[in-house]
Coordinates of C-alpha atoms in Angstrom, one line a residue:
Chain A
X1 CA -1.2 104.2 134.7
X2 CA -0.3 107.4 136.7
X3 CA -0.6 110.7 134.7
X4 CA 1.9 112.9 134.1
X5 CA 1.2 115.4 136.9
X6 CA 1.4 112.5 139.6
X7 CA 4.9 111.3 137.8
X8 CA 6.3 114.6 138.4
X9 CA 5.5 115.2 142.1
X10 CA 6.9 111.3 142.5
X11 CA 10.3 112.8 140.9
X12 CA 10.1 115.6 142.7
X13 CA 9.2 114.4 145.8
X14 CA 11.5 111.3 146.4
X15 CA 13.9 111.4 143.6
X16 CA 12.0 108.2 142.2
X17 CA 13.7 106.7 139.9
X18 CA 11.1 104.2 138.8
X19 CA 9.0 107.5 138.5
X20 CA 11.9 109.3 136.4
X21 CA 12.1 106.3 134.1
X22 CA 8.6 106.3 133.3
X23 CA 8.4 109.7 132.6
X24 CA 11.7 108.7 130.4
X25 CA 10.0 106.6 128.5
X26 CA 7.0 108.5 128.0
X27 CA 8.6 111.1 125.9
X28 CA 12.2 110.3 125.1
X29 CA 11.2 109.2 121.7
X30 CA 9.7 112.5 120.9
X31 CA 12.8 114.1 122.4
X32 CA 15.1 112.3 120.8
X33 CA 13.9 113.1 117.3
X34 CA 14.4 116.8 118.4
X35 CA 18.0 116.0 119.1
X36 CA 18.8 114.4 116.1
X37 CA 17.3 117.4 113.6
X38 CA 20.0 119.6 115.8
X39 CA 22.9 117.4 116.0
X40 CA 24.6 115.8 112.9
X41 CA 25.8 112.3 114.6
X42 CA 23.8 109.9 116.2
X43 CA 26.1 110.1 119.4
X44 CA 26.2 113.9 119.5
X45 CA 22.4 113.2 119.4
X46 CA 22.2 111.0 122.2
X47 CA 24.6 112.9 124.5
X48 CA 22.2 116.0 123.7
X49 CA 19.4 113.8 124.7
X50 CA 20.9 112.5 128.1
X51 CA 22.2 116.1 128.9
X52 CA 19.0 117.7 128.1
X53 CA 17.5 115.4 130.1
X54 CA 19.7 115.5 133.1
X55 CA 18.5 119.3 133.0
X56 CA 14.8 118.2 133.1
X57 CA 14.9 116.1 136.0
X58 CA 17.1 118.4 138.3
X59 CA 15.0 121.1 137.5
X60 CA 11.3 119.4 137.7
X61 CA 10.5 121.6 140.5
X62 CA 10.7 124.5 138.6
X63 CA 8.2 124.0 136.1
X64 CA 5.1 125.0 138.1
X65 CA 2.5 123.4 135.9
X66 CA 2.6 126.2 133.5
X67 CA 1.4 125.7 130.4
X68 CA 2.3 121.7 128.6
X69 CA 5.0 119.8 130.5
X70 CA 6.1 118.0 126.9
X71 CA 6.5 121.8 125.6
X72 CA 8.5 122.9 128.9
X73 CA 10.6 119.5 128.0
X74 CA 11.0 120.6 124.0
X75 CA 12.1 124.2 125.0
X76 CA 14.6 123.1 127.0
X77 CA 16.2 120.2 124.6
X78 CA 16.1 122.7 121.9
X79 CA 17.8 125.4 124.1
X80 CA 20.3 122.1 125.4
X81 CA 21.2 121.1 121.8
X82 CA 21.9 124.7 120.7
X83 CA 24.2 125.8 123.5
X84 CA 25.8 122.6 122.9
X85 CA 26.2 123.2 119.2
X86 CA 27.4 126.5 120.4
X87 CA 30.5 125.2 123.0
X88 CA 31.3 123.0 120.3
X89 CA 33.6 124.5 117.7
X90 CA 33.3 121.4 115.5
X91 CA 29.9 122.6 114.5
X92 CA 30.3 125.9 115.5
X93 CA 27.4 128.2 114.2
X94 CA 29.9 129.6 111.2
X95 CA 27.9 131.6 108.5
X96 CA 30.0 129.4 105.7
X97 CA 28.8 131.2 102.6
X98 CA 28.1 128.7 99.9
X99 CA 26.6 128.7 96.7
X100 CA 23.7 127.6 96.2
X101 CA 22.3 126.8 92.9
X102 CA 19.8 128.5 91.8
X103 CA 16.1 127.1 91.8
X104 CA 16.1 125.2 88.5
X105 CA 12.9 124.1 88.7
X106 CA 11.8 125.2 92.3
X107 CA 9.2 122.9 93.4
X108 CA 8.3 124.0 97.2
X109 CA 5.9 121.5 97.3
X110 CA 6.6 117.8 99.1
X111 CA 5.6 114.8 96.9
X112 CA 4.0 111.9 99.5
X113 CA 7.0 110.0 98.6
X114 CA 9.4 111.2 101.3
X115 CA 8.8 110.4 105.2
X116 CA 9.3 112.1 108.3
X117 CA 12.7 110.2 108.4
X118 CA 13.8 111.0 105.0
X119 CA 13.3 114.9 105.9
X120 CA 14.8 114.9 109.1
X121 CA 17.7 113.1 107.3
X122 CA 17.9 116.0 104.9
X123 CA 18.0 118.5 107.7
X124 CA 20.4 116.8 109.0
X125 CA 22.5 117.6 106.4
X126 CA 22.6 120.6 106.2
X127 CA 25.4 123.1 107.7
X128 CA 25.4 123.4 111.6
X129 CA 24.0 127.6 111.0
X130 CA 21.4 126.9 108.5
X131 CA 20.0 123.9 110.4
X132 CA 19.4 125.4 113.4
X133 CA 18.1 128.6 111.9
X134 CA 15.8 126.1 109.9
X135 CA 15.0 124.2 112.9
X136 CA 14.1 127.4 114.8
X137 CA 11.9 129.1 112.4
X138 CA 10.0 125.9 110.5
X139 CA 9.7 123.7 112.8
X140 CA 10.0 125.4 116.5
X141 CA 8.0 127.9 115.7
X142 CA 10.2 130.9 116.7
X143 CA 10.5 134.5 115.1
X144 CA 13.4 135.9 113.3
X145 CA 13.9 137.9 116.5
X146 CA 13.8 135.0 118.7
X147 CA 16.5 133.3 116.8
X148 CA 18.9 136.4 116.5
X149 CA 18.7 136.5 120.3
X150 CA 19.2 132.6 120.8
X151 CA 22.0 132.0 117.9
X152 CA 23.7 135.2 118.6
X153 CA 23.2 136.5 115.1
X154 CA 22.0 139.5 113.3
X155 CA 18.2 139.1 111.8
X156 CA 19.8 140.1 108.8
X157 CA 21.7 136.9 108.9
X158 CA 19.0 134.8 110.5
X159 CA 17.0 135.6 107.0
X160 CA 19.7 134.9 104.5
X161 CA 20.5 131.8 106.3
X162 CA 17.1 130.7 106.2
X163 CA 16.2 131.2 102.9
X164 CA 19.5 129.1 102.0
X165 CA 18.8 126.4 104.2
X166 CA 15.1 126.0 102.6
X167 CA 17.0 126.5 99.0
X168 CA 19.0 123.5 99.7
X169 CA 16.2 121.7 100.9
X170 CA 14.1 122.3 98.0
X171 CA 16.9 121.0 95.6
X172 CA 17.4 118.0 97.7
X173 CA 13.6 117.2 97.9
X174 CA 13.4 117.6 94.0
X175 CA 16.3 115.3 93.6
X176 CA 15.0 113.1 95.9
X177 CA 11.6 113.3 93.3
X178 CA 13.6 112.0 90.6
Chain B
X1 CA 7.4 138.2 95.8
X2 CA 4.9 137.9 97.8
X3 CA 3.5 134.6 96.0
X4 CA 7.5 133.2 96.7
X5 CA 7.1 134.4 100.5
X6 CA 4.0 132.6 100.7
X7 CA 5.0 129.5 99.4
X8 CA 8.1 129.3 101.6
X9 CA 5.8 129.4 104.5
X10 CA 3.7 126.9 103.1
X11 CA 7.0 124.6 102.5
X12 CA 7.9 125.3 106.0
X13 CA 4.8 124.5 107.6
X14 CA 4.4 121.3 105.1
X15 CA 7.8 120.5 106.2
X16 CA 6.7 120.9 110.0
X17 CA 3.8 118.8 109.7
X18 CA 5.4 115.8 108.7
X19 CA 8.4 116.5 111.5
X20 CA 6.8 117.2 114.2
X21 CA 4.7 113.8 114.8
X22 CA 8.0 112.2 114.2
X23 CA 9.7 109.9 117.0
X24 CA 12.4 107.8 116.9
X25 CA 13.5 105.8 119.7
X26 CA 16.9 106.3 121.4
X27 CA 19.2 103.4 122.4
X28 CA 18.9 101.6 125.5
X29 CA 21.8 102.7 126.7
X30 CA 21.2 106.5 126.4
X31 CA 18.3 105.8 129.6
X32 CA 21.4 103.7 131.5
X33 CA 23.6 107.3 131.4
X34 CA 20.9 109.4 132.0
X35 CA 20.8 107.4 135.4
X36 CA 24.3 107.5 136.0
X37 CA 24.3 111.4 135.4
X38 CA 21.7 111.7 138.1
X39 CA 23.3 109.7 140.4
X40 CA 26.1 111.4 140.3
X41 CA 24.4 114.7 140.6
X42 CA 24.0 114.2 144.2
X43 CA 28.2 113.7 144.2
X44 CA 29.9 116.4 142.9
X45 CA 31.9 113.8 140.2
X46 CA 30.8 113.7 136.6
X47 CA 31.6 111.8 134.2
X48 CA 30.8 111.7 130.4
X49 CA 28.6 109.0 129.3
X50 CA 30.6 108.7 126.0
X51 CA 34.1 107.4 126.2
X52 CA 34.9 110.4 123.1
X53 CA 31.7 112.2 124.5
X54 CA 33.3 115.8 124.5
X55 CA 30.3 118.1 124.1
X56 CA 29.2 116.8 127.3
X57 CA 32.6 116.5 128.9
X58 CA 33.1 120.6 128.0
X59 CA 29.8 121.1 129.0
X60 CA 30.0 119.8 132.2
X61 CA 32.4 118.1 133.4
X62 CA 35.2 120.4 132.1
X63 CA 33.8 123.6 133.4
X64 CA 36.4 124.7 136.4
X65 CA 33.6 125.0 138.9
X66 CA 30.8 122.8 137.3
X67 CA 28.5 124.5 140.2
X68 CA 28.3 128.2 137.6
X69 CA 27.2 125.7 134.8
X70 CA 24.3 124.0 136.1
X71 CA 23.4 127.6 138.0
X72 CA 23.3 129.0 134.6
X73 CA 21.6 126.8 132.8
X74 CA 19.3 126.5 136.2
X75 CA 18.4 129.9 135.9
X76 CA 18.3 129.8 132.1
X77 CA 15.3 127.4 132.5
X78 CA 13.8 129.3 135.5
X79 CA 13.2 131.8 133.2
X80 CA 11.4 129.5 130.0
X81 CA 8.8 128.3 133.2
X82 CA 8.4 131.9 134.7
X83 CA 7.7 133.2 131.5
X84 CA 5.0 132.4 129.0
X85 CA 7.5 133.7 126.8
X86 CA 10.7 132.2 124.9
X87 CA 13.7 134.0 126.4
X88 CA 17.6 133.3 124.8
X89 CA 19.0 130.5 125.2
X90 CA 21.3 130.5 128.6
X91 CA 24.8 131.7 127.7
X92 CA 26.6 129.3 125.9
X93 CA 29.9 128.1 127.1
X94 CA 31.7 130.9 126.9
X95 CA 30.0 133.2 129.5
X96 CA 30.7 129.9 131.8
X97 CA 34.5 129.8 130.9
X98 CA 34.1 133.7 132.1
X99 CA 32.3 133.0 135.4
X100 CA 34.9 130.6 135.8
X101 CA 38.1 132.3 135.5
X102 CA 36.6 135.0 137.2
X103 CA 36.3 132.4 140.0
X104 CA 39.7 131.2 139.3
X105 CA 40.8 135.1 140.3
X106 CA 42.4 134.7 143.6
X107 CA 41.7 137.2 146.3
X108 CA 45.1 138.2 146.7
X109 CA 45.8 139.3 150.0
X110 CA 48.4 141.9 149.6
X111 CA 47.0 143.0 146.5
X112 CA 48.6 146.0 144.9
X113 CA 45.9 149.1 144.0
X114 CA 47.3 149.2 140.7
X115 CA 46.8 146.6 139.1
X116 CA 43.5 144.7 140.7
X117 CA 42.4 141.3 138.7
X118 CA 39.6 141.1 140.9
X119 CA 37.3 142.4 138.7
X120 CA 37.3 140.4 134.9
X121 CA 35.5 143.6 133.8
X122 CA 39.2 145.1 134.3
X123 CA 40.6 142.0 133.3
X124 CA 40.7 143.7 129.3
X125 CA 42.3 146.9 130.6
X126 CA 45.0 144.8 133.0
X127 CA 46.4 142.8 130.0
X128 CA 46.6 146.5 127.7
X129 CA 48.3 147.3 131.0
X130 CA 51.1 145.2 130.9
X131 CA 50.9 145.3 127.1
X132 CA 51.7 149.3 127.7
X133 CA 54.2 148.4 129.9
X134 CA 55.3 145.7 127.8
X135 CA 56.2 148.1 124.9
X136 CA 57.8 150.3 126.8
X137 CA 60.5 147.8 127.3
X138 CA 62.7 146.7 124.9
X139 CA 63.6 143.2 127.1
X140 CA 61.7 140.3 126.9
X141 CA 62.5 139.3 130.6
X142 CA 62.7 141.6 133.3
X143 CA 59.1 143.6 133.7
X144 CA 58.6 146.6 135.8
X145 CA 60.9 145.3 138.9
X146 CA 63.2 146.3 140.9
X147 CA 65.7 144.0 138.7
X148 CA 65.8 145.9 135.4
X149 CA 68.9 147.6 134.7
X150 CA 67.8 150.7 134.6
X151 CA 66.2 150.8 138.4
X152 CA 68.8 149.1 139.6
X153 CA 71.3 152.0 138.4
X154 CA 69.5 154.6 140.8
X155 CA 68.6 151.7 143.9
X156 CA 68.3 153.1 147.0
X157 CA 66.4 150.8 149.6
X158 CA 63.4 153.1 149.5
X159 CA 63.1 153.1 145.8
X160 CA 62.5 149.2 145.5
X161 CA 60.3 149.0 147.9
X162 CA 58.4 151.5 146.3
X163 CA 58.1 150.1 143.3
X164 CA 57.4 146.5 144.8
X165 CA 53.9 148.4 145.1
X166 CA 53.4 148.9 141.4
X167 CA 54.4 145.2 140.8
X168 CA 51.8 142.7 139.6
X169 CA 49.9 140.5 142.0
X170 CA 50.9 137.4 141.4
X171 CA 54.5 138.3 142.3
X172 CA 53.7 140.6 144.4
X173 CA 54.8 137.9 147.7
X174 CA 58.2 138.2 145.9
X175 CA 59.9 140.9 146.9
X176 CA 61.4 140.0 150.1
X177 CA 62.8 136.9 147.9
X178 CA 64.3 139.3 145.3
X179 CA 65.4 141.6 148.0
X180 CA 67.3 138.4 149.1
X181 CA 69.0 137.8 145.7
X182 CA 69.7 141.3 145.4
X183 CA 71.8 141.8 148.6
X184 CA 73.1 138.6 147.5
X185 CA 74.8 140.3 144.2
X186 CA 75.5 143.1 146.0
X187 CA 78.1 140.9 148.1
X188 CA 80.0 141.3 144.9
X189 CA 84.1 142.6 145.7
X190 CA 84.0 145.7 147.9
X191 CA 81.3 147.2 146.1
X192 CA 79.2 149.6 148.0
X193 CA 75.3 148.5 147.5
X194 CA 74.3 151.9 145.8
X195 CA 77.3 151.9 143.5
X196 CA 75.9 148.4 141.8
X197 CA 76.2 148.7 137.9
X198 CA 73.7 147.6 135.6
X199 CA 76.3 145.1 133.9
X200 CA 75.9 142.5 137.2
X201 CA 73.0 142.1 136.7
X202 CA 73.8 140.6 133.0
X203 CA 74.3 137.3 134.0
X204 CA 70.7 136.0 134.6
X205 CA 70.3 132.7 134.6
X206 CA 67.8 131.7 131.6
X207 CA 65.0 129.3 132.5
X208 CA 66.3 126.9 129.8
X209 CA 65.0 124.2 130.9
X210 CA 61.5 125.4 130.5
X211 CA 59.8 125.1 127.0
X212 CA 56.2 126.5 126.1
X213 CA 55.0 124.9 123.4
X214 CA 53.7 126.9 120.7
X215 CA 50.8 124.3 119.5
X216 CA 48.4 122.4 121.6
X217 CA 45.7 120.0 120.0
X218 CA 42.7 119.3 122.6
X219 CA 41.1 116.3 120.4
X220 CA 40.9 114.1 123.3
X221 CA 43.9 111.4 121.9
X222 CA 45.6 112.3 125.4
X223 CA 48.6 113.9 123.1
X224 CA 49.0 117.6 123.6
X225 CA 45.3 118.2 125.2
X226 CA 46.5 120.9 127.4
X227 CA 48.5 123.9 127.2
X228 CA 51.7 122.0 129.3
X229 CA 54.5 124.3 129.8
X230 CA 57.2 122.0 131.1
X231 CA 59.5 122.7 133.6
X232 CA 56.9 124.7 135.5
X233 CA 58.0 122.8 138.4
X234 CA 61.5 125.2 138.7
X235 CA 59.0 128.1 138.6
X236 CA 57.6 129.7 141.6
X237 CA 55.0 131.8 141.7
X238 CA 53.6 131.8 137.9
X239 CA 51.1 134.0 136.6
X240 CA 49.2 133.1 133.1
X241 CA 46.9 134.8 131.1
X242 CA 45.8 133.7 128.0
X243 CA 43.9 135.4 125.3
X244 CA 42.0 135.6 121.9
X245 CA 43.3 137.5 119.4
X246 CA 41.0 139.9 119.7
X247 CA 42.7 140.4 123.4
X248 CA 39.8 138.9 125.1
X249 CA 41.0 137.1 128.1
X250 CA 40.2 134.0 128.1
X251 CA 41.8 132.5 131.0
X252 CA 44.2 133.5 134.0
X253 CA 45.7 132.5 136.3
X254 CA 47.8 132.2 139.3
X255 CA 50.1 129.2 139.8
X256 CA 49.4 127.5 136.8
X257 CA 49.0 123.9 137.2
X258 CA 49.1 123.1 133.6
X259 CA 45.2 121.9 133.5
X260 CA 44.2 124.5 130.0
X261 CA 42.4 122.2 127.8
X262 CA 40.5 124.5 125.8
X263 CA 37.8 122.0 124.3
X264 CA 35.7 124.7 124.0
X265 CA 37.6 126.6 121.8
X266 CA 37.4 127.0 118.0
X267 CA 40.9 126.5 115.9
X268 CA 42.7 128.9 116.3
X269 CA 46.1 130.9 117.2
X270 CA 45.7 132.7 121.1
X271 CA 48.2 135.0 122.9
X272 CA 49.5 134.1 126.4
X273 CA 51.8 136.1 129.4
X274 CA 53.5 133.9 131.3
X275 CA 54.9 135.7 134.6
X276 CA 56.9 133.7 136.7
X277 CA 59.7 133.4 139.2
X278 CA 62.6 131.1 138.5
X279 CA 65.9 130.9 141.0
X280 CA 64.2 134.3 142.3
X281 CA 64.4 136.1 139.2
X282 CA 61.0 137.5 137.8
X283 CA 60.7 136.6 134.1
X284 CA 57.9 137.1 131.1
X285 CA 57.3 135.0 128.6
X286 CA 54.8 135.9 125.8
X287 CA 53.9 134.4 122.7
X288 CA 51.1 132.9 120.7
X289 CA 49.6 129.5 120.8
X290 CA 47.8 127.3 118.0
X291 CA 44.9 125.5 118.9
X292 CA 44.6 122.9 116.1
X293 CA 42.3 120.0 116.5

């Protein structure tokens, strides 16, 4: 079982394709459940994934064993999906105003009756600008600031659209209770 | 407030927690493209791994010069490695469609000074140049050449030369061609050349047998995908620009082969100047176009 490190210099190196596919297989999993909270169809999902990918592999040699390879590899798919979401106007980043009702009985905590798969599913669902904003902040980690820069966006926006996106998931989640 | 604030971070990071862990397998056949995209990237071909795959396909494949994508993006992720730090995202498709067209700027060789498409950066001011000029005429057809009526009235053969100079690029090989035509009409009855009215030059013969659409719809059903003028082939010389309706250019250029897809585009309605030569007359056609998918 080769590590990681060794796997890369193999890609590097000869272009291994044994090598690539075990790297593949190592993390595609993991990667592919970033794509899908970014992109609402399995295919779109999938494409993300293979381009994303693509990306990885041509451009091994320039990750220089800085910091975590799977990291390096979740920066990039999450940058991949976005300017993907971007270049495509069918979910173009619109800031489609909404109305969201209000909190009727905001519970913002998660019951243990919903799964990973259940809440990626709910993200999933919501509007191309608040998922990614959602994505972005919750889960990825990054700052209002961050996002602006990434999505193009004021941070004005980047807030509002946040605090919507988490609205609609706390009504889902409380349906979802019931 | 601040209770609210706190427990939207504690949703977010409760949310997190049971996200991040999470894995789900992609098909088999997502590792079968992935190997057919990197063969391919030692060939300069690529195709989309979905029949109806057109993210990737506008990505890509559909780039003009697919070379400026992947150098983007490549130096988009040079910078994530280099730096500890998260940088934007690589420009999205847009900035490609840019470096593209700016690509798709031809060198001209005899390029006029005034009106140099070299640059994109100019590109803005060139089309609120011809717009200018544009308004300044009443006609349709005829644009700042030596054919308008009014030039023609006060023709000398210094005078058209000179203002061959001011001409666009793109025509700017025709003038020995419309010099032809011209001495051609001025073989008219025992007419001197300088005493040519403007009311010969009435008869022009209308391109009729080219039509612009006004409505393209780039869904991928291989009906209407691209911006098709027909009867381009009876044209000489063309010139397009294309444009948002904010009067950003989004495309130009020079002998048009009918290849606009926009599948990068939203919905929407655009602008376009169509310059071209037909039977060695110089005509403009502008209008707008729908992009409805």
């Amino acid at each position: 079982m080769l590590s990681d490190d060794e796997l890369i210099k193999k890609c590097i190196q000869g272009n291994d394709r044994q090598a690539q596919k075990e790297l593949y297989n190592r993390y595609s999993a993991t990667m592919f459940a970033i794509c899908l909270r970014y992109m609402p169809t399995y295919e779109d999902a999938e494409d993300a994934l293979v381009t994303g990918f693509t990306f990885i592999f041509t451009k091994l040699e320039s990750f220089q064993n800085k910091g975590s390879f799977e990291g390096w590899m979740k920066r990039i798919m999450v940058n991949n999906a976005i300017s993907m979401l971007r270049s495509n106007s069918k979910y173009a980043l619109t800031l489609n105003e909404e109305a969201i009702p209000d909190r009727q009985s905001g519970s913002n905590t998660i019951e243990n009756n919903i799964n990973a798969k259940d809440i990626i599913a709910l993200i999933r669902q919501l509007p191309a600008g608040y998922r990614s904003v959602f994505n972005l902040y919750a889960i990825e980690g990054y700052s209002y600031e961050e996002i602006a820069g990434m999505l193009n966006i004021n941070i004005g926006t980047v807030r509002s659209q946040l605090y919507k996106a988490r609205k609609i998931l706390q009504n889902k989640l409380t349906e979802h209770d019931r | 407030m601040i209770d609210n604030n706190m427990n939207d971070e504690l949703f977010d990071r409760q949310i997190q927690k049971m996200v991040e862990g999470y894995r789900e397998a992609p098909s088999d056949a997502c590792w079968d493209q992935l190997a057919h995209h990197l063969d391919n990237i030692t060939s300069p071909v690529h195709t989309s791994p979905h029949a109806g795959g057109k993210m990737i396909t506008s990505w890509v494949v559909k780039a003009v010069i697919p070379v400026v994508a992947v150098a983007g993006v490549a130096a988009g992720i040079a910078l994530y490695t280099s730096s500890a730090e998260k940088e934007n995202i690589p420009a999205g498709n847009a900035p490609v469609v840019v470096s593209a067209t700016r690509n798709a700027i031809p060198s001209a060789e005899n390029e006029p000074a005034v009106v140099p498409p070299k640059d994109i950066s100019n590109e803005n001011s060139v089309v609120r140049q011809i717009i200018q000029t544009e308004n300044n005429e009443s006609e349709v057809v005829p644009e700042s050449n030596a054919e308008s009526p009014l030039s023609e009235t006060k023709s000398t053969p210094e005078i058209p030369h000179a203002k061959d100079v001011v001409q666009d690029t793109a025509l700017a090989v025709a003038p020995a061609r419309e010099k032809q035509t011209e001495s051609n009409r001025q073989e008219s009855p025992s007419a001197p050349p300088a005493a040519n009215t403007p009311t010969e030059k009435a008869p022009v013969a209308e391109p009729s047998d080219l039509f612009i659409p006004n409505i393209i719809t780039p869904n991928g059903d291989n009906y209407n995908d691209c911006f098709e003028i027909f009867g381009m082939e009876n044209t000489t010389l063309n010139h397009i620009i294309i444009f948002t309706m904010q009067g950003k250019v989004i495309y130009s250029k020079e002998n048009y082969n009918n290849d606009w897809c926009p599948d990068n585009l939203p919905d929407g309605v655009y602008y376009f100047y169509f310059k071209f030569i037909y039977q060695g007359e110089q005509f403009l056609r502008k209008g707008s176009i729908t992009v409805k998918r």
